[in-house]
Amino acid sequence: MDTVIVLFNRDLRVHDHPALTAACADARRVVPLFVVDPELARSTRGGFLVECLADLRDSLRRRGGDLAVRWGDPVAETVRLARELSARAVYVSADVSAFARSRERRLAEECARHRLGFRTFPGLTIVPPGALRPSGGGDHYRVFTPYLRAWSRAERRRMLPAPEWVPVPGNLRSGWPEGTWRASHPLLTGGETVARKRMAQWLRWCVGDYAEGQDDLAGNRTSKLSPYLRFGCLSPLELESLAEGGGEFVRQLCWRDFHHQVTFAFPRINRDDYRSRGLSWHDDEHAAQAWKAGMTGVPIVDAGMRQLRAEGWMHNRARLITSSFLVKWLKVDWRVGAEHFWKLLLDGDVPNNYGNWQWVAGTGNDTRPNRVINPIRQAVRFDPDGEYVRRYLPELETVRGRAVHRPWRLPSAVHGYPGPLVPLD
Ligand SMILES: Cc1cc2nc3c(=O)[nH]c(=O)nc-3n(C[C@H](O)[C@H](O)[C@H](O)COP(=O)(O)OP(=O)(O)OC[C@H]3O[C@@H](n4cnc5c(N)ncnc54)[C@H](O)[C@@H]3O)c2cc1C
């Protein structure tokens, strides 16, 4: 084939990229393309995204290639560029959300209309969604443990090195949109280069301690690789293959695959209950606002919510406590919370955000849908000295030890901090 376009989306890397490798093998010229959605550029994730793109462009240029960047509708822009360069086909990494699947469908239709080939490739997950089916029937696994068993035994595709050479056409206008980009993230820099360094350090020094430290809220001892997995700066397959002995860590990567295969089978996961349980929610704007602002009067909940606001990231244990507090204690609809997380999380992606929210709400894949997490017990267990709470709640800075988890029990009032929205003890 003469020219093939590789449309990048959530796969912003050159290592272990099946679509890119196939294009380099199949075509004389390859056009790596990213089409910027203006909404994403302006969102919390915009600054990180632009760093990912700059890094991807550098990596491609070092291999003789380039990254074409356009602004607008990915389908229209891809077809326009394909016609401009007389390309023969478009290759993409398959994705799972309703939004991504509709983009893939439209692209396939437009390609057919313009007599362009169209192919999708794996790469976003370790085991492709839809590849594993329960023996009892059904098109996907609804429960995690049997999925984990099947997933652990499933064959892995061959991992691919980065292509040595990416031969772009001489007349390719690379382009870099002038639109509004969100500023960089204060703590994490985007891009495959940073991601690979972080992965290597994590695997060398920290993964061995993961099982013991994963719930240590103040210690912050998880990998923080989620934003890099979200944008595909890292291949999850490569991460798994290098994480030898990191059993508990690999189990978390399986959760990621699990939610992807659920979303693949149920793309409405961000809107509709996966399992309808006839729950009725309180339409309580006051409670929802207090929760978003980190002013519920429950310190562990408020610390998590303020971490989210300040850092665009939240520890997994805090995500569980804050989400459960909203749906199980305040009885506010999971969609309200999920939308807020979606807006603010640097790693926010459809399968993991909405899949986890539904799990917590009891409308998703939890086998114990009525489970209620007690935030105070969790606080005492996972933040025993109150260090995490004091880090994010300056009002409680002077309260020592675990008394910080129940400020309403203190003999003198804590100024500027509210009493709990709901009774907890
Ligand atoms: C209500 C709620 C919303 C969430 N929203 C998101 C989201 O939008 N995006 C996101 O990536 N994760 C989400 N998670 C899952 C989890 O909290 C984050 O993946 C994790 O905190 C990221 O930090 P880390 O990279 O240090 O994780 P580590 O503990 O180091 O885990 C390694 C990787 O495993 C995966 N992983 C870990 N836990 C989960 C999980 N429960 N579900 C799926 N994958 C997991 C992630 O890719 C993570 O990067 C959510 C969890 C909850 C309870």
XYZ file of C-alpha atoms and ligand atoms in Angstrom:
478
model
C 0.000 0.000 0.000
C 1.155 3.482 -0.602
C -0.063 5.638 2.313
C -1.840 4.703 5.546
C -3.153 7.116 8.180
C -2.852 6.083 11.825
C -5.437 8.001 13.806
C -4.269 8.280 17.427
C -6.744 8.664 20.274
C -6.129 7.098 23.683
C -2.906 5.452 22.525
C -0.334 8.267 22.588
C 2.832 6.193 22.392
C 5.195 4.522 19.948
C 6.073 1.408 21.986
C 3.800 -1.599 21.652
C 1.387 0.161 19.321
C -0.147 -2.495 17.048
C -1.850 -0.033 14.652
C 1.344 1.983 14.123
C 3.500 -1.124 13.711
C 1.059 -2.612 11.198
C 0.961 0.631 9.209
C 4.760 0.728 9.064
C 4.768 -2.862 7.802
C 1.916 -2.451 5.289
C 2.579 0.946 3.710
C 5.352 2.885 2.040
C 4.270 6.048 3.854
C 2.606 6.445 7.223
C 0.731 9.483 8.494
C 0.327 9.610 12.287
C -2.608 11.924 13.002
C -4.280 13.353 16.097
C -7.445 15.407 15.861
C -7.997 17.661 18.870
C -11.452 17.904 20.342
C -11.634 21.551 21.528
C -13.656 20.504 24.563
C -10.933 18.098 25.690
C -8.254 20.751 25.113
C -10.084 23.128 27.472
C -10.845 20.447 30.066
C -8.800 19.486 33.145
C -6.995 17.003 30.945
C -6.051 19.542 28.245
C -2.621 20.571 29.562
C -1.597 16.957 30.073
C -2.860 16.038 26.609
C -0.829 18.716 24.875
C 2.313 17.435 26.618
C 1.482 13.910 25.459
C 1.145 15.146 21.894
C 4.383 17.127 21.978
C 6.232 14.088 23.288
C 4.652 11.790 20.716
C 5.627 14.185 17.969
C 9.253 14.225 19.221
C 9.372 10.425 19.324
C 7.987 10.173 15.810
C 10.383 12.825 14.521
C 13.327 10.915 15.984
C 12.173 8.028 13.790
C 11.959 10.085 10.644
C 8.241 10.656 11.084
C 5.973 13.388 12.377
C 2.582 13.896 13.992
C -0.083 15.707 12.023
C -2.347 17.617 14.406
C -5.736 18.924 13.337
C -8.590 20.586 15.194
C -12.252 19.588 14.903
C -14.247 16.488 14.086
C -11.911 13.467 13.900
C -13.917 11.742 11.178
C -14.126 14.743 8.851
C -10.476 15.696 9.432
C -9.176 12.163 8.900
C -11.038 11.740 5.649
C -9.977 15.207 4.501
C -6.310 14.411 5.132
C -6.632 10.975 3.544
C -7.981 12.562 0.360
C -5.339 15.298 0.417
C -2.556 12.710 0.603
C -4.289 10.035 -1.498
C -4.053 7.620 1.416
C -5.404 4.105 0.999
C -6.447 3.205 4.514
C -7.005 4.380 8.080
C -5.815 2.369 11.108
C -7.003 2.980 14.684
C -6.801 1.355 18.119
C -10.254 0.059 19.044
C -11.914 1.775 22.004
C -14.979 0.918 24.080
C -17.095 3.895 25.159
C -20.298 4.859 23.326
C -18.632 8.069 22.175
C -15.538 6.299 20.834
C -17.556 3.499 19.248
C -19.789 5.961 17.433
C -16.677 7.752 16.158
C -15.298 4.406 14.931
C -18.585 3.549 13.226
C -18.796 6.928 11.501
C -15.177 6.663 10.439
C -15.728 3.171 9.038
C -18.756 4.417 7.077
C -16.952 7.471 5.703
C -13.932 5.367 4.773
C -16.193 2.956 2.908
C -17.861 5.880 1.128
C -14.481 7.209 -0.007
C -13.099 3.757 -0.846
C -10.567 3.859 1.936
C -9.612 0.772 3.890
C -10.374 0.844 7.614
C -8.900 -1.405 10.307
C -9.038 -1.481 14.092
C -6.295 -2.903 16.320
C -5.922 -3.926 19.968
C -3.717 -2.047 22.433
C -5.909 -0.198 24.930
C -6.181 -3.131 27.303
C -4.152 -6.228 28.161
C -6.817 -8.677 26.986
C -9.140 -7.223 24.334
C -12.713 -6.525 25.475
C -15.043 -9.219 24.204
C -12.251 -11.811 24.002
C -13.332 -13.646 27.154
C -16.814 -15.026 27.598
C -18.159 -16.879 30.627
C -18.760 -20.594 30.027
C -22.294 -20.238 31.398
C -23.237 -17.868 28.565
C -23.356 -14.105 28.015
C -21.140 -11.812 26.008
C -19.060 -10.520 28.927
C -18.152 -11.145 32.561
C -20.402 -9.444 35.108
C -18.422 -10.510 38.163
C -14.756 -9.713 38.762
C -13.363 -12.883 40.400
C -14.273 -15.330 37.606
C -13.064 -12.720 35.109
C -9.737 -12.483 36.943
C -9.378 -16.280 36.757
C -10.071 -16.395 33.003
C -8.010 -13.246 32.385
C -4.958 -14.648 34.202
C -5.004 -17.731 31.975
C -5.783 -15.917 28.700
C -3.175 -15.803 26.003
C -1.435 -12.441 25.536
C -0.714 -10.934 22.130
C 2.954 -10.479 21.215
C 4.433 -7.247 22.512
C 5.828 -4.916 19.881
C 8.912 -2.716 19.950
C 8.654 0.892 18.790
C 9.060 1.080 15.012
C 12.590 2.046 14.014
C 11.450 4.192 11.133
C 8.165 5.952 10.389
C 8.257 7.087 6.761
C 5.944 10.107 6.452
C 5.092 11.669 3.074
C 7.330 14.611 2.169
C 4.390 16.993 1.696
C 2.807 16.404 5.113
C 1.837 19.656 6.824
C 2.134 18.823 10.495
C 0.155 21.707 12.053
C -0.320 22.558 15.713
C -3.666 24.043 16.720
C -3.607 27.560 18.051
C -6.779 27.097 20.126
C -7.166 27.348 23.882
C -5.217 24.738 25.806
C -5.559 24.246 29.508
C -2.375 24.914 31.538
C -0.102 22.024 32.522
C -0.995 19.848 35.448
C 0.830 20.995 38.607
C 2.086 17.552 39.619
C 2.268 15.261 36.598
C 3.765 15.886 33.171
C 2.176 14.150 30.208
C 3.861 11.988 27.592
C 5.331 8.574 26.922
C 8.887 9.561 27.871
C 7.916 10.632 31.389
C 5.536 7.677 31.638
C 8.264 5.150 30.830
C 10.637 6.647 33.384
C 7.938 6.627 36.008
C 7.006 3.040 35.149
C 10.655 1.898 35.404
C 11.129 3.605 38.771
C 7.862 2.275 40.098
C 8.681 -1.293 39.055
C 12.206 -1.095 40.396
C 11.611 0.495 43.771
C 7.964 0.466 44.772
C 5.835 -2.316 43.325
C 7.098 -4.833 45.904
C 5.570 -2.716 48.664
C 2.260 -2.227 46.820
C 0.093 -4.822 48.585
C 1.072 -3.436 51.971
C 0.877 0.253 51.071
C -1.975 0.585 48.597
C -4.478 1.784 51.194
C -2.142 4.078 53.099
C -3.871 7.392 52.423
C -1.170 9.658 53.824
C 1.692 7.584 52.424
C 0.440 7.945 48.864
C 2.108 4.682 47.893
C 0.298 3.798 44.663
C 1.854 4.130 41.210
C 0.006 7.236 39.909
C 0.296 5.676 36.480
C -3.443 6.063 35.820
C -3.218 9.288 33.753
C -0.566 7.645 31.566
C -2.732 4.582 31.076
C -5.706 6.818 30.404
C -3.952 8.514 27.483
C -2.180 5.347 26.366
C 1.301 6.757 27.030
C 1.969 3.301 28.446
C 1.003 -0.049 27.057
C -0.888 -1.880 29.821
C 0.392 -5.135 28.315
C 3.991 -4.017 28.683
C 3.338 -2.789 32.225
C 1.861 -6.150 33.168
C 4.685 -8.098 31.579
C 7.309 -6.093 33.475
C 5.502 -6.184 36.825
C 6.910 -9.571 37.770
C 5.903 -10.585 41.246
C 3.577 -7.594 41.579
C 0.525 -9.835 41.996
C -1.705 -7.322 43.744
C -0.683 -4.552 41.355
C -1.431 -6.744 38.321
C -4.812 -7.480 39.880
C -5.577 -3.740 39.679
C -4.668 -3.746 36.010
C -7.177 -6.560 35.623
C -9.838 -4.320 37.196
C -9.084 -1.842 34.440
C -9.560 -4.526 31.778
C -12.689 -5.721 33.568
C -14.386 -2.324 33.391
C -13.374 -1.974 29.742
C -15.028 -5.270 28.802
C -18.169 -4.286 30.755
C -18.294 -0.949 28.925
C -17.748 -2.678 25.606
C -20.837 -4.794 26.286
C -22.822 -1.979 27.922
C -21.737 1.308 26.312
C -24.469 3.269 28.116
C -22.556 2.793 31.370
C -22.117 6.563 31.816
C -25.875 7.155 31.741
C -27.974 4.150 32.645
C -27.917 1.750 35.581
C -26.059 -1.385 34.563
C -28.322 -3.338 36.901
C -31.517 -1.498 37.531
C -32.376 -1.809 41.217
C -35.238 0.658 41.375
C -33.309 2.932 43.748
C -34.746 6.374 44.392
C -32.291 9.196 44.871
C -32.598 12.402 46.881
C -32.595 15.488 44.734
C -30.581 17.377 47.355
C -28.674 20.231 45.767
C -27.398 21.514 49.130
C -25.845 18.135 50.010
C -24.369 17.705 46.520
C -22.755 21.155 46.660
C -21.338 20.554 50.136
C -19.875 17.255 48.916
C -18.285 18.875 45.860
C -16.835 21.697 47.940
C -15.399 19.375 50.596
C -17.680 20.837 53.275
C -19.775 17.859 54.400
C -18.392 18.031 57.917
C -16.945 14.516 57.572
C -13.199 15.166 57.459
C -12.098 12.080 55.533
C -14.701 12.788 52.830
C -13.824 16.470 52.663
C -10.081 15.755 52.471
C -10.638 13.486 49.460
C -12.860 16.017 47.718
C -10.358 18.793 48.304
C -7.515 16.645 47.046
C -9.538 16.149 43.863
C -10.106 19.875 43.505
C -6.486 20.814 44.203
C -4.694 18.038 42.335
C -7.105 16.637 39.746
C -6.394 13.287 41.324
C -7.561 11.345 44.354
C -6.256 8.273 46.154
C -8.280 5.150 45.342
C -9.300 4.572 48.975
C -10.517 8.182 49.157
C -12.433 7.706 45.884
C -14.221 4.765 47.482
C -15.015 6.647 50.688
C -16.196 9.866 49.016
C -18.294 8.156 46.335
C -19.896 5.803 48.812
C -20.672 8.727 51.127
C -22.515 10.527 48.336
C -24.631 7.593 47.212
C -25.115 5.560 50.376
C -25.261 8.235 53.086
C -26.505 11.339 51.259
C -28.512 9.189 48.800
C -27.604 11.445 45.894
C -27.697 9.901 42.408
C -24.362 8.350 41.344
C -24.534 10.318 38.076
C -24.085 13.608 39.988
C -20.884 12.360 41.587
C -19.559 10.634 38.489
C -19.980 13.800 36.409
C -18.052 15.805 39.001
C -15.203 13.250 39.062
C -15.255 13.133 35.276
C -14.793 16.889 35.077
C -11.905 17.058 37.534
C -9.940 13.808 37.289
C -6.773 13.833 35.240
C -7.186 10.085 34.741
C -10.951 10.367 34.137
C -12.041 7.796 31.582
C -15.450 6.344 30.853
C -14.976 2.662 31.745
C -13.109 3.211 35.015
C -14.955 6.257 36.256
C -18.507 5.188 35.540
C -17.788 1.490 36.111
C -16.432 2.233 39.579
C -19.229 4.659 40.404
C -21.846 2.073 39.514
C -19.944 -0.546 41.514
C -20.069 1.723 44.576
C -23.710 2.717 44.006
C -24.779 -0.925 43.870
C -26.110 -0.585 40.335
C -22.951 -2.080 38.805
C -20.821 -5.175 39.228
C -20.504 -5.441 43.000
C -21.784 -8.816 44.193
C -22.784 -7.079 47.456
C -24.760 -4.126 46.120
C -26.030 -3.139 49.586
C -22.532 -2.713 50.999
C -22.222 0.522 53.014
C -18.800 1.916 53.775
C -18.559 3.687 57.120
C -16.355 6.725 56.510
C -15.242 7.097 60.120
C -14.160 3.480 60.463
C -12.336 3.762 57.148
C -10.662 6.972 58.294
C -9.408 5.452 61.523
C -8.134 2.401 59.679
C -6.501 3.983 56.629
C -5.470 7.362 58.048
C -4.765 6.349 61.653
C -2.842 9.494 62.604
C -5.084 11.866 60.660
C -2.180 13.028 58.509
C -4.106 12.797 55.209
C -7.009 14.805 56.632
C -4.775 17.546 58.055
C -2.904 17.808 54.729
C -6.066 18.887 52.890
C -8.149 20.519 55.644
C -6.283 23.518 57.066
C -9.214 24.177 59.433
C -8.262 21.019 61.318
C -4.518 21.522 61.256
C -4.209 21.926 64.996
C -6.288 18.896 65.943
C -3.882 16.129 66.915
C -4.065 12.407 66.156
C -7.211 10.558 65.223
C -9.458 13.061 67.021
C -9.353 14.849 63.677
C -11.766 12.265 62.272
C -14.540 13.272 64.696
C -14.154 17.021 65.174
C -17.761 17.316 66.430
C -16.746 15.377 69.520
C -14.079 17.870 70.524
C -14.778 19.965 73.649
C -14.283 23.260 71.814
C -15.696 24.041 68.365
C -13.408 24.070 65.321
C -13.897 27.420 63.661
C -14.926 27.494 60.026
C -15.590 23.762 59.770
C -19.218 22.535 59.604
C -20.844 19.802 61.638
C -21.574 16.516 59.762
C -24.372 16.643 57.177
C -25.714 13.297 58.409
C -25.352 11.638 61.812
C -22.535 9.101 61.765
C -22.184 7.802 65.298
C -15.589 6.286 42.259
C -14.311 5.907 41.545
C -13.980 6.518 40.342
C -12.814 6.159 39.644
N -12.519 6.764 38.445
C -11.408 6.376 37.749
C -11.108 6.968 36.496
O -11.829 7.813 35.977
N -9.965 6.551 35.870
C -9.139 5.610 36.401
O -8.113 5.284 35.793
N -9.433 5.020 37.566
C -10.527 5.366 38.262
N -10.800 4.768 39.474
C -9.981 3.631 39.903
C -8.794 3.949 40.819
O -9.192 4.771 41.878
C -7.650 4.630 40.060
O -7.329 3.885 38.907
C -6.400 4.726 40.917
O -6.663 5.422 42.106
C -5.311 5.413 40.129
O -4.169 5.579 40.906
P -2.854 4.753 40.613
O -2.467 4.834 39.189
O -1.853 5.196 41.620
O -3.351 3.280 40.916
P -2.584 1.963 41.340
O -3.159 1.545 42.629
O -1.116 2.126 41.245
O -3.102 0.898 40.271
C -2.480 0.702 39.010
C -3.476 0.864 37.899
O -4.503 -0.115 38.005
C -5.728 0.439 37.526
N -6.719 0.438 38.618
C -6.492 0.491 39.943
N -7.665 0.427 40.631
C -8.637 0.339 39.696
C -10.057 0.244 39.762
N -10.732 0.210 40.915
N -10.738 0.206 38.594
C -10.092 0.235 37.408
N -8.763 0.309 37.288
C -8.043 0.359 38.411
C -5.437 1.870 37.107
O -5.210 1.885 35.732
C -4.184 2.195 37.901
O -3.393 3.193 37.296
C -11.967 5.141 40.192
C -12.303 4.549 41.413
C -13.455 4.927 42.092
C -13.794 4.242 43.389
